[in-house]
Amino acid sequence: MGGFALLSWILFLPCAGGLLLLFVRDGDEAGRRRVRLVAFAFSLATFALSLALYAGFRAGTAQMQFVEAASWMPQLGIAYKVGVDGLSLPLLLLTTFLTPIAILFSWEDVARRVRLYHVALLFLETGMIGVFVALDFFLFYVFWEAMLIPMYLIIGVWGGPRRIYAAVKFFLYTMAGSVLMLIAILWLYFAQGGQTFDILAHLDRPPDPALQGWLFAAFALSFAIKVPMFPFHTWLPDAHVEAPTAGSVILAGVLLKMGTYGFMRLAMPLFPSAARDFAPLILVLAVIGIIYGALMAMVQDDVKKLVAYSSVSHLGFVMLGLFSFNLLGASGGVLQMVNHGVSTGALFLIVGMLYSRRHTRLIADYGGIARVAPALSAFFVLTTLSSIGLPGLNGFVGEFTILAGAFQRSPGFAAVGAAGVVLSAIYMLWMLQRVLFGSRISQASQGLPDLSAREWAVLVPMAALMFWIGLYPKPLLQKIEPSAQAWLAQVGRRVLRVEAPVLGLPSGLPLGRGPASRRAPAAWAERLREGGRP
Amino acid sequence: MTIAFPQFHWAYLLPVILVVAGAVFILLWDAFFPQRERSFLVTLALAVLASALGASLAAQPGSEAASMGGMYLYDGFTRFVFALILLSSFLSVLLAAAQRSLDEAPAGDYLGLILFATSGMMLMAATRSLLMVFVGLEIFSLSLYVLAGFLRGQPEGNEAALKYFLLGSFASGFLLYGMALIFGAAGSVDLMEIAQRLTTHPPSRSPAFLLGLGFVVVGLGFKVAAAPFYMWTPDVYEGSPTAVTAFMSVGPKVAAFAAFFRILLAVGPRAGAELDAILWVMAVLTMTAGNVSAIWQSNIKRMLAYSSIAHAGYILVALAAVRRGSDLATGSFLFYMLVYALMNMGAFCVVVAAGARGGERTRIEDYAGLGYTRPALAAAMALFMVSLAGIPPTGGFVAKFYLFGAAVKAGFVWLPVIAVLNSVVSVYYYLRLVVLMYMHEPGEAPARPSLGPGWSYALAALLLAAVGVLNFGIFPSSFFELALRSTLLLN
């Protein structure tokens, strides 16, 4: 790696840009332009650096790469430690890819308080990257929470009419979940001897199974709210609908992935036996989320709300994949995280473009857009097809792999999940038909301008990514797969009783004594290994 | 009969001597040369506090020779607490100099009173003798009673002073009676001797001792504004001049908690498990009452009053952990107090600075749109609110992390869980201010009279607090190390 701390540069470059922006005046139009240019330049530079990271990332190993460590609070064994592996790399790229797009989109969309907006966006980027690369519990938690503030401002200052309600709800929901995780982290730390907050060290040494139930529950609650899983999803439609378009893109594209990433990086491998005990419950919630989200999306008359509920449904697929405990499900899950970020992000962008033209989000107000704005409509169709998983586009690869994985575990869940795919085709295509086609074209939609050059610049990279992942996902999958395999070994392993002092804890949750824990762990691992490789 | 005089160690006493001498000098100077510029006295007071801080940092706590017969005790704990108290007095003097409504008040009087109160707090924190605890407490309480009603023309100030005085004396009575009972049961006012006595005569057989301990808890609970003895807090905080409120929200708490710590460490382990339950319930009640009541406030000083009650509740968690012998507890308590002093005084500093153009902004609605009319001030306020709520990357988060870590280490399960859930509740009202500052449009275009002469003082205090809060959030290690090493000298 040499002397160049690439990962730290990626992590803190946006933050530095945000700090720099504090000294750029935005009083007049030239100043606002300057603010946008600086923000865009910094986010683009970050993306360029992350491409260099991608190029330098060695495929074929599950090791953490680009690891950097420095002492931070040695008294408690807290360190600044970052690194990427195949699980975090795609999400890191997604983050650095979406941020310049969001800034570019906001060029004309955000006209008020321009400086504060871009400062928040850049700080947010650092926070999101931090969550994906942190290898220390304390560091992870710092980024996890710190990222709430800029997002809260973005929703609350530049959002729609009910923005304050949505922003506060978003903040309180997420915070309520994550503080319990904080206690669980402390608990884990002291139960394991109080030596280190290093995530990798804890992954190597899962705690006593009696402890795992409670700790898993605390972590899972925090992540489930973020995903969001049914029934913790109620903040999502509010936040999505009220957030400005770029906020929705980031929210759907990256923030929700933090929840699934948390399950994958922390909750499941740290507490493997508890994860297996909880798996039936989580799988049930996941498929409920898939179906419920789809049904809710079907009855919305607001496009943005429809897309928001579709997120609940799509993220249910990711959870279904992760908790299938096999390689197909896991790598499908990672891929689906990226896919959802791309296609739902693009959907929000297009909805934002429609909104900026017509200032309404009601489906009924549209109709016949395809005739006045063909390019916009073409992108809309493409994105919709990607979202519902048409072969050849990105969505298909992820969903198919997940369903194959789920089928290996339990055909029942796979069948319900497949029903979700059908439902998603119904609500998305129906929406498309009502917005783009139809003979009636309302007075206000006459002479609607088609895509501007800036909007082309926003949508073309998104579309390119959809095709790339859909047609040639191999390079990406090659980098994901070793890590997914190693992950599988971690969640599938049997847990020895550890001799660390166990604090005076209440006995495990009733769930902790479920049938799975009685099953011989070795047989479990065996079965996983068989099922893991098709 | 010969009386054995304890040996005096001037280096250890110097901080207190400096503060007292400075207070007397300022009072006299103002009496003889009342026409002099106020800035001279302010500078003098700041210099006195800074040199006292320097003296206390220079005095290396070491052998038990520093104990001076138990009346005055200079250990690592004392040193850290001195630094805390002097820091909060320093900030209070800056605030008092910046506050417009104090412009016409006689500066020598309130500066002298602040210094006297400081000396009382220092004495209270640096002793092993119950008598000295009481003397210190009375010195700072009497000064604060006067300071609370310093703006004689304001009826709220009079109400605050009277209320504080009446209830405070009542609590002092409890404390003194409790100490007397302990003295009767244990035969000494020295905590070390009391502890020794308890080892040979278990307190379970001595109802007088337990009653006395209970009364002491009541008396100290009043001073730190713990439930259910916090009722005076919002009224007094609201009515007092803002600079004094800021001082009251930090200084007395540091001193009273320090004394609480010493008492608990000495007699706690032998006082039985009932004390555990009492501290547990007190902590939970205090933080919950503070946080829930703060939600409904429309006056920012009242809101901050309830918030400071809630923080007292969090600190009681550390006390409970210390009772259980968690070695992390003392360090995390000191670190928490340090961060709390900065963020809480910082918030009051914004209140003072927002009124720097005349007309105090005490209603929460007054802050609507502040993010656009005065961006730097609003950013500072947002920083302090975020820190008070315990959200990274601020000192408030790190402090809470250490504190709850100490509680978890002590084996508490529900206490830290309740505490973190409480901090979720607190997020609601802290963020309400952020909502108002950034998500509402400013009201009518404010008239912009010139800034008061004290503006630079407010700026200095604000910078000190903001830099501290951020620094402790990002690089807390060195100060935490210091706090961890600031241990108590028990015998």
PDB file of N, CA, C and O in Angstrom, chain A residues 72-76 78 112-113 116 138 141-142 145-146 149 152 156-157 163-164 171-172 175 179 182-183 186-187 190 197 504, chain B residues 328 372 386 391-393 397 401-402 404-405 408-409 413 416-417 420 424 427-428 431 435 438-441 474 476-477 480-481 484:
ATOM      1  N   TRP A  72      -6.190   4.953  19.128  1.00  0.00           N
ATOM      2  CA  TRP A  72      -7.104   6.071  19.337  1.00  0.00           C
ATOM      3  C   TRP A  72      -7.349   6.279  20.827  1.00  0.00           C
ATOM      4  O   TRP A  72      -7.020   7.313  21.383  1.00  0.00           O
ATOM      5  N   MET A  73      -7.944   5.280  21.460  1.00  0.00           N
ATOM      6  CA  MET A  73      -8.144   5.357  22.902  1.00  0.00           C
ATOM      7  C   MET A  73      -7.600   4.063  23.496  1.00  0.00           C
ATOM      8  O   MET A  73      -8.348   3.111  23.728  1.00  0.00           O
ATOM      9  N   PRO A  74      -6.292   4.013  23.688  1.00  0.00           N
ATOM     10  CA  PRO A  74      -5.687   2.745  24.100  1.00  0.00           C
ATOM     11  C   PRO A  74      -6.195   2.242  25.455  1.00  0.00           C
ATOM     12  O   PRO A  74      -6.130   1.042  25.712  1.00  0.00           O
ATOM     13  N   GLN A  75      -6.723   3.149  26.288  1.00  0.00           N
ATOM     14  CA  GLN A  75      -7.172   2.714  27.618  1.00  0.00           C
ATOM     15  C   GLN A  75      -8.224   1.622  27.517  1.00  0.00           C
ATOM     16  O   GLN A  75      -8.309   0.724  28.349  1.00  0.00           O
ATOM     17  N   LEU A  76      -9.086   1.742  26.501  1.00  0.00           N
ATOM     18  CA  LEU A  76     -10.173   0.772  26.372  1.00  0.00           C
ATOM     19  C   LEU A  76      -9.965  -0.151  25.178  1.00  0.00           C
ATOM     20  O   LEU A  76     -10.832  -0.956  24.872  1.00  0.00           O
ATOM     21  N   ILE A  78      -9.632   0.917  22.023  1.00  0.00           N
ATOM     22  CA  ILE A  78     -10.346   1.472  20.871  1.00  0.00           C
ATOM     23  C   ILE A  78      -9.311   1.993  19.891  1.00  0.00           C
ATOM     24  O   ILE A  78      -8.365   2.671  20.283  1.00  0.00           O
ATOM     25  N   ARG A 112     -32.099  27.056  -2.221  1.00  0.00           N
ATOM     26  CA  ARG A 112     -32.008  27.759  -0.930  1.00  0.00           C
ATOM     27  C   ARG A 112     -30.888  27.164  -0.097  1.00  0.00           C
ATOM     28  O   ARG A 112     -30.652  25.967  -0.131  1.00  0.00           O
ATOM     29  N   ARG A 113     -30.240  27.991   0.685  1.00  0.00           N
ATOM     30  CA  ARG A 113     -29.252  27.510   1.662  1.00  0.00           C
ATOM     31  C   ARG A 113     -28.303  26.510   1.023  1.00  0.00           C
ATOM     32  O   ARG A 113     -28.124  25.399   1.514  1.00  0.00           O
ATOM     33  N   LEU A 116     -25.083  25.181   3.114  1.00  0.00           N
ATOM     34  CA  LEU A 116     -25.393  24.224   4.176  1.00  0.00           C
ATOM     35  C   LEU A 116     -25.756  22.868   3.585  1.00  0.00           C
ATOM     36  O   LEU A 116     -25.369  21.811   4.094  1.00  0.00           O
ATOM     37  N   PHE A 138     -16.308   0.989  18.090  1.00  0.00           N
ATOM     38  CA  PHE A 138     -16.518   2.378  18.476  1.00  0.00           C
ATOM     39  C   PHE A 138     -16.569   3.267  17.236  1.00  0.00           C
ATOM     40  O   PHE A 138     -17.460   4.093  17.082  1.00  0.00           O
ATOM     41  N   TYR A 141     -19.766   2.789  15.394  1.00  0.00           N
ATOM     42  CA  TYR A 141     -20.918   3.430  16.018  1.00  0.00           C
ATOM     43  C   TYR A 141     -20.866   4.944  15.835  1.00  0.00           C
ATOM     44  O   TYR A 141     -21.903   5.581  15.638  1.00  0.00           O
ATOM     45  N   VAL A 142     -19.668   5.490  15.908  1.00  0.00           N
ATOM     46  CA  VAL A 142     -19.541   6.941  15.717  1.00  0.00           C
ATOM     47  C   VAL A 142     -20.081   7.326  14.345  1.00  0.00           C
ATOM     48  O   VAL A 142     -20.890   8.247  14.210  1.00  0.00           O
ATOM     49  N   GLU A 145     -23.988   6.859  13.953  1.00  0.00           N
ATOM     50  CA  GLU A 145     -24.838   7.874  14.559  1.00  0.00           C
ATOM     51  C   GLU A 145     -24.586   9.252  13.956  1.00  0.00           C
ATOM     52  O   GLU A 145     -25.514  10.011  13.737  1.00  0.00           O
ATOM     53  N   ALA A 146     -23.310   9.555  13.719  1.00  0.00           N
ATOM     54  CA  ALA A 146     -22.983  10.903  13.255  1.00  0.00           C
ATOM     55  C   ALA A 146     -23.654  11.181  11.921  1.00  0.00           C
ATOM     56  O   ALA A 146     -24.018  12.312  11.618  1.00  0.00           O
ATOM     57  N   ILE A 149     -27.172  13.153  11.595  1.00  0.00           N
ATOM     58  CA  ILE A 149     -27.411  14.595  11.675  1.00  0.00           C
ATOM     59  C   ILE A 149     -27.510  15.237  10.298  1.00  0.00           C
ATOM     60  O   ILE A 149     -28.483  15.943  10.018  1.00  0.00           O
ATOM     61  N   TYR A 152     -30.704  14.210   8.703  1.00  0.00           N
ATOM     62  CA  TYR A 152     -31.812  14.881   9.372  1.00  0.00           C
ATOM     63  C   TYR A 152     -31.969  16.307   8.847  1.00  0.00           C
ATOM     64  O   TYR A 152     -33.081  16.762   8.547  1.00  0.00           O
ATOM     65  N   GLY A 156     -35.041  17.770   6.826  1.00  0.00           N
ATOM     66  CA  GLY A 156     -35.790  18.789   7.555  1.00  0.00           C
ATOM     67  C   GLY A 156     -35.722  20.177   6.947  1.00  0.00           C
ATOM     68  O   GLY A 156     -36.646  20.970   7.118  1.00  0.00           O
ATOM     69  N   VAL A 157     -34.635  20.506   6.273  1.00  0.00           N
ATOM     70  CA  VAL A 157     -34.525  21.868   5.750  1.00  0.00           C
ATOM     71  C   VAL A 157     -35.020  21.954   4.306  1.00  0.00           C
ATOM     72  O   VAL A 157     -35.688  22.908   3.932  1.00  0.00           O
ATOM     73  N   ARG A 163     -41.902  18.015   6.298  1.00  0.00           N
ATOM     74  CA  ARG A 163     -40.495  17.625   6.421  1.00  0.00           C
ATOM     75  C   ARG A 163     -40.042  17.510   7.871  1.00  0.00           C
ATOM     76  O   ARG A 163     -39.266  16.621   8.215  1.00  0.00           O
ATOM     77  N   ILE A 164     -40.532  18.410   8.737  1.00  0.00           N
ATOM     78  CA  ILE A 164     -40.022  18.390  10.114  1.00  0.00           C
ATOM     79  C   ILE A 164     -40.477  17.121  10.822  1.00  0.00           C
ATOM     80  O   ILE A 164     -39.696  16.449  11.504  1.00  0.00           O
ATOM     81  N   PHE A 171     -35.067  10.498  12.728  1.00  0.00           N
ATOM     82  CA  PHE A 171     -33.979  10.559  13.696  1.00  0.00           C
ATOM     83  C   PHE A 171     -34.294   9.718  14.929  1.00  0.00           C
ATOM     84  O   PHE A 171     -33.478   8.917  15.382  1.00  0.00           O
ATOM     85  N   LEU A 172     -35.487   9.896  15.461  1.00  0.00           N
ATOM     86  CA  LEU A 172     -35.811   9.210  16.715  1.00  0.00           C
ATOM     87  C   LEU A 172     -35.884   7.698  16.515  1.00  0.00           C
ATOM     88  O   LEU A 172     -35.401   6.932  17.348  1.00  0.00           O
ATOM     89  N   MET A 175     -32.343   6.403  16.103  1.00  0.00           N
ATOM     90  CA  MET A 175     -31.587   6.551  17.344  1.00  0.00           C
ATOM     91  C   MET A 175     -32.052   5.527  18.380  1.00  0.00           C
ATOM     92  O   MET A 175     -31.239   4.908  19.066  1.00  0.00           O
ATOM     93  N   VAL A 179     -29.215   3.012  20.086  1.00  0.00           N
ATOM     94  CA  VAL A 179     -28.656   3.122  21.435  1.00  0.00           C
ATOM     95  C   VAL A 179     -28.616   1.758  22.113  1.00  0.00           C
ATOM     96  O   VAL A 179     -27.713   1.471  22.892  1.00  0.00           O
ATOM     97  N   LEU A 182     -25.594   0.150  21.216  1.00  0.00           N
ATOM     98  CA  LEU A 182     -24.444   0.660  21.964  1.00  0.00           C
ATOM     99  C   LEU A 182     -24.250  -0.131  23.254  1.00  0.00           C
ATOM    100  O   LEU A 182     -23.135  -0.542  23.591  1.00  0.00           O
ATOM    101  N   ILE A 183     -25.350  -0.354  23.956  1.00  0.00           N
ATOM    102  CA  ILE A 183     -25.245  -1.128  25.200  1.00  0.00           C
ATOM    103  C   ILE A 183     -24.780  -2.544  24.883  1.00  0.00           C
ATOM    104  O   ILE A 183     -23.943  -3.115  25.595  1.00  0.00           O
ATOM    105  N   LEU A 186     -21.101  -2.574  24.391  1.00  0.00           N
ATOM    106  CA  LEU A 186     -20.378  -2.508  25.663  1.00  0.00           C
ATOM    107  C   LEU A 186     -20.431  -3.850  26.386  1.00  0.00           C
ATOM    108  O   LEU A 186     -19.461  -4.312  26.982  1.00  0.00           O
ATOM    109  N   TRP A 187     -21.594  -4.426  26.312  1.00  0.00           N
ATOM    110  CA  TRP A 187     -21.818  -5.711  26.967  1.00  0.00           C
ATOM    111  C   TRP A 187     -20.868  -6.772  26.408  1.00  0.00           C
ATOM    112  O   TRP A 187     -20.183  -7.478  27.128  1.00  0.00           O
ATOM    113  N   PHE A 190     -17.215  -6.161  27.486  1.00  0.00           N
ATOM    114  CA  PHE A 190     -16.840  -6.582  28.836  1.00  0.00           C
ATOM    115  C   PHE A 190     -16.986  -8.089  29.014  1.00  0.00           C
ATOM    116  O   PHE A 190     -16.195  -8.709  29.726  1.00  0.00           O
ATOM    117  N   PHE A 197     -11.992  -3.334  21.067  1.00  0.00           N
ATOM    118  CA  PHE A 197     -13.217  -3.085  20.310  1.00  0.00           C
ATOM    119  C   PHE A 197     -13.027  -3.472  18.841  1.00  0.00           C
ATOM    120  O   PHE A 197     -13.835  -3.122  17.997  1.00  0.00           O
ATOM    121  N   GLY A 504     -23.323 -10.835  34.917  1.00  0.00           N
ATOM    122  CA  GLY A 504     -24.589 -11.334  35.456  1.00  0.00           C
ATOM    123  C   GLY A 504     -25.745 -10.949  34.556  1.00  0.00           C
ATOM    124  O   GLY A 504     -26.354  -9.913  34.722  1.00  0.00           O
TER     125      GLY A 504
ATOM    126  N   LEU B 328     -13.686   1.820  36.460  1.00  0.00           N
ATOM    127  CA  LEU B 328     -13.828   2.802  35.386  1.00  0.00           C
ATOM    128  C   LEU B 328     -14.643   4.006  35.845  1.00  0.00           C
ATOM    129  O   LEU B 328     -14.638   5.059  35.213  1.00  0.00           O
ATOM    130  N   TYR B 372     -29.853  31.245  10.003  1.00  0.00           N
ATOM    131  CA  TYR B 372     -29.669  32.077   8.824  1.00  0.00           C
ATOM    132  C   TYR B 372     -29.402  33.519   9.171  1.00  0.00           C
ATOM    133  O   TYR B 372     -28.798  34.233   8.388  1.00  0.00           O
ATOM    134  N   VAL B 386     -26.291  18.856  20.148  1.00  0.00           N
ATOM    135  CA  VAL B 386     -25.943  17.506  19.699  1.00  0.00           C
ATOM    136  C   VAL B 386     -25.083  16.813  20.749  1.00  0.00           C
ATOM    137  O   VAL B 386     -25.248  15.628  21.056  1.00  0.00           O
ATOM    138  N   ILE B 391     -24.650  12.590  20.855  1.00  0.00           N
ATOM    139  CA  ILE B 391     -24.513  12.054  19.503  1.00  0.00           C
ATOM    140  C   ILE B 391     -23.089  12.334  19.036  1.00  0.00           C
ATOM    141  O   ILE B 391     -22.594  13.444  19.222  1.00  0.00           O
ATOM    142  N   PRO B 392     -22.405  11.341  18.471  1.00  0.00           N
ATOM    143  CA  PRO B 392     -21.053  11.592  17.981  1.00  0.00           C
ATOM    144  C   PRO B 392     -21.079  12.536  16.794  1.00  0.00           C
ATOM    145  O   PRO B 392     -22.126  12.680  16.158  1.00  0.00           O
ATOM    146  N   PRO B 393     -20.001  13.158  16.435  1.00  0.00           N
ATOM    147  CA  PRO B 393     -18.661  13.086  17.023  1.00  0.00           C
ATOM    148  C   PRO B 393     -18.414  14.197  18.036  1.00  0.00           C
ATOM    149  O   PRO B 393     -17.565  15.034  17.797  1.00  0.00           O
ATOM    150  N   PHE B 397     -21.028  12.433  23.456  1.00  0.00           N
ATOM    151  CA  PHE B 397     -21.154  11.005  23.154  1.00  0.00           C
ATOM    152  C   PHE B 397     -20.075  10.202  23.856  1.00  0.00           C
ATOM    153  O   PHE B 397     -20.347   9.193  24.503  1.00  0.00           O
ATOM    154  N   PHE B 401     -20.487   7.334  26.588  1.00  0.00           N
ATOM    155  CA  PHE B 401     -19.960   6.008  26.285  1.00  0.00           C
ATOM    156  C   PHE B 401     -19.143   5.480  27.465  1.00  0.00           C
ATOM    157  O   PHE B 401     -19.338   4.351  27.915  1.00  0.00           O
ATOM    158  N   TYR B 402     -18.251   6.307  27.974  1.00  0.00           N
ATOM    159  CA  TYR B 402     -17.450   5.880  29.122  1.00  0.00           C
ATOM    160  C   TYR B 402     -18.337   5.601  30.332  1.00  0.00           C
ATOM    161  O   TYR B 402     -18.162   4.623  31.051  1.00  0.00           O
ATOM    162  N   PHE B 404     -21.596   4.857  30.571  1.00  0.00           N
ATOM    163  CA  PHE B 404     -22.426   3.658  30.495  1.00  0.00           C
ATOM    164  C   PHE B 404     -21.550   2.413  30.469  1.00  0.00           C
ATOM    165  O   PHE B 404     -21.939   1.359  30.974  1.00  0.00           O
ATOM    166  N   GLY B 405     -20.343   2.575  29.902  1.00  0.00           N
ATOM    167  CA  GLY B 405     -19.398   1.471  29.953  1.00  0.00           C
ATOM    168  C   GLY B 405     -19.080   1.104  31.395  1.00  0.00           C
ATOM    169  O   GLY B 405     -19.044  -0.078  31.751  1.00  0.00           O
ATOM    170  N   VAL B 408     -22.017  -0.790  32.790  1.00  0.00           N
ATOM    171  CA  VAL B 408     -22.080  -2.171  32.304  1.00  0.00           C
ATOM    172  C   VAL B 408     -21.013  -3.004  32.989  1.00  0.00           C
ATOM    173  O   VAL B 408     -21.244  -4.144  33.395  1.00  0.00           O
ATOM    174  N   LYS B 409     -19.846  -2.400  33.151  1.00  0.00           N
ATOM    175  CA  LYS B 409     -18.762  -3.138  33.790  1.00  0.00           C
ATOM    176  C   LYS B 409     -19.118  -3.472  35.233  1.00  0.00           C
ATOM    177  O   LYS B 409     -18.718  -4.516  35.743  1.00  0.00           O
ATOM    178  N   VAL B 413     -27.578  -3.998  34.380  1.00  0.00           N
ATOM    179  CA  VAL B 413     -28.170  -4.378  33.113  1.00  0.00           C
ATOM    180  C   VAL B 413     -29.176  -3.332  32.677  1.00  0.00           C
ATOM    181  O   VAL B 413     -29.065  -2.721  31.612  1.00  0.00           O
ATOM    182  N   PRO B 416     -28.092   1.064  32.525  1.00  0.00           N
ATOM    183  CA  PRO B 416     -27.636   1.705  31.285  1.00  0.00           C
ATOM    184  C   PRO B 416     -28.670   1.654  30.166  1.00  0.00           C
ATOM    185  O   PRO B 416     -28.728   2.582  29.357  1.00  0.00           O
ATOM    186  N   VAL B 417     -29.485   0.609  30.143  1.00  0.00           N
ATOM    187  CA  VAL B 417     -30.513   0.546  29.097  1.00  0.00           C
ATOM    188  C   VAL B 417     -31.507   1.694  29.281  1.00  0.00           C
ATOM    189  O   VAL B 417     -31.852   2.417  28.330  1.00  0.00           O
ATOM    190  N   VAL B 420     -29.833   4.964  28.225  1.00  0.00           N
ATOM    191  CA  VAL B 420     -29.743   5.275  26.789  1.00  0.00           C
ATOM    192  C   VAL B 420     -31.122   5.566  26.208  1.00  0.00           C
ATOM    193  O   VAL B 420     -31.262   6.426  25.341  1.00  0.00           O
ATOM    194  N   VAL B 424     -32.520   8.987  24.198  1.00  0.00           N
ATOM    195  CA  VAL B 424     -33.344   9.108  22.982  1.00  0.00           C
ATOM    196  C   VAL B 424     -34.445  10.144  23.204  1.00  0.00           C
ATOM    197  O   VAL B 424     -34.719  10.980  22.346  1.00  0.00           O
ATOM    198  N   VAL B 427     -33.091  13.540  22.897  1.00  0.00           N
ATOM    199  CA  VAL B 427     -32.836  13.985  21.528  1.00  0.00           C
ATOM    200  C   VAL B 427     -33.995  14.844  21.026  1.00  0.00           C
ATOM    201  O   VAL B 427     -33.803  15.839  20.344  1.00  0.00           O
ATOM    202  N   TYR B 428     -35.188  14.480  21.442  1.00  0.00           N
ATOM    203  CA  TYR B 428     -36.360  15.195  20.928  1.00  0.00           C
ATOM    204  C   TYR B 428     -36.298  16.679  21.266  1.00  0.00           C
ATOM    205  O   TYR B 428     -36.473  17.527  20.405  1.00  0.00           O
ATOM    206  N   LEU B 431     -33.130  18.519  19.796  1.00  0.00           N
ATOM    207  CA  LEU B 431     -33.232  18.758  18.360  1.00  0.00           C
ATOM    208  C   LEU B 431     -34.311  19.775  18.034  1.00  0.00           C
ATOM    209  O   LEU B 431     -34.301  20.362  16.971  1.00  0.00           O
ATOM    210  N   VAL B 435     -34.273  22.237  15.047  1.00  0.00           N
ATOM    211  CA  VAL B 435     -35.387  22.404  14.112  1.00  0.00           C
ATOM    212  C   VAL B 435     -35.721  23.879  13.980  1.00  0.00           C
ATOM    213  O   VAL B 435     -35.851  24.426  12.887  1.00  0.00           O
ATOM    214  N   TYR B 438     -32.876  25.923  12.188  1.00  0.00           N
ATOM    215  CA  TYR B 438     -32.557  25.658  10.784  1.00  0.00           C
ATOM    216  C   TYR B 438     -33.776  25.389   9.908  1.00  0.00           C
ATOM    217  O   TYR B 438     -33.706  25.535   8.705  1.00  0.00           O
ATOM    218  N   MET B 439     -34.874  24.946  10.511  1.00  0.00           N
ATOM    219  CA  MET B 439     -35.983  24.522   9.658  1.00  0.00           C
ATOM    220  C   MET B 439     -37.145  25.498   9.706  1.00  0.00           C
ATOM    221  O   MET B 439     -38.177  25.253   9.114  1.00  0.00           O
ATOM    222  N   HIS B 440     -36.996  26.574  10.439  1.00  0.00           N
ATOM    223  CA  HIS B 440     -38.012  27.609  10.407  1.00  0.00           C
ATOM    224  C   HIS B 440     -37.385  28.872   9.851  1.00  0.00           C
ATOM    225  O   HIS B 440     -36.198  29.111  10.018  1.00  0.00           O
ATOM    226  N   GLU B 441     -38.231  29.659   9.225  1.00  0.00           N
ATOM    227  CA  GLU B 441     -37.720  30.913   8.705  1.00  0.00           C
ATOM    228  C   GLU B 441     -37.580  31.891   9.866  1.00  0.00           C
ATOM    229  O   GLU B 441     -38.330  31.827  10.829  1.00  0.00           O
ATOM    230  N   ILE B 474     -13.429  13.933  19.450  1.00  0.00           N
ATOM    231  CA  ILE B 474     -12.602  13.299  18.432  1.00  0.00           C
ATOM    232  C   ILE B 474     -11.299  12.778  19.023  1.00  0.00           C
ATOM    233  O   ILE B 474     -10.844  11.695  18.686  1.00  0.00           O
ATOM    234  N   PRO B 476     -10.384  12.195  22.582  1.00  0.00           N
ATOM    235  CA  PRO B 476     -10.616  12.228  24.029  1.00  0.00           C
ATOM    236  C   PRO B 476      -9.520  11.545  24.835  1.00  0.00           C
ATOM    237  O   PRO B 476      -9.500  11.654  26.055  1.00  0.00           O
ATOM    238  N   SER B 477      -8.628  10.869  24.151  1.00  0.00           N
ATOM    239  CA  SER B 477      -7.777   9.911  24.838  1.00  0.00           C
ATOM    240  C   SER B 477      -6.941  10.518  25.957  1.00  0.00           C
ATOM    241  O   SER B 477      -6.917  10.010  27.074  1.00  0.00           O
ATOM    242  N   PHE B 480      -8.945  11.576  28.955  1.00  0.00           N
ATOM    243  CA  PHE B 480      -9.539  10.418  29.640  1.00  0.00           C
ATOM    244  C   PHE B 480      -8.477   9.705  30.469  1.00  0.00           C
ATOM    245  O   PHE B 480      -8.734   9.273  31.592  1.00  0.00           O
ATOM    246  N   GLU B 481      -7.284   9.638  29.898  1.00  0.00           N
ATOM    247  CA  GLU B 481      -6.169   9.041  30.625  1.00  0.00           C
ATOM    248  C   GLU B 481      -5.937   9.798  31.932  1.00  0.00           C
ATOM    249  O   GLU B 481      -5.787   9.205  33.003  1.00  0.00           O
ATOM    250  N   LEU B 484      -8.640   9.024  34.331  1.00  0.00           N
ATOM    251  CA  LEU B 484      -8.506   7.679  34.904  1.00  0.00           C
ATOM    252  C   LEU B 484      -7.432   7.653  35.981  1.00  0.00           C
ATOM    253  O   LEU B 484      -7.541   6.898  36.951  1.00  0.00           O
TER     254      LEU B 484
END
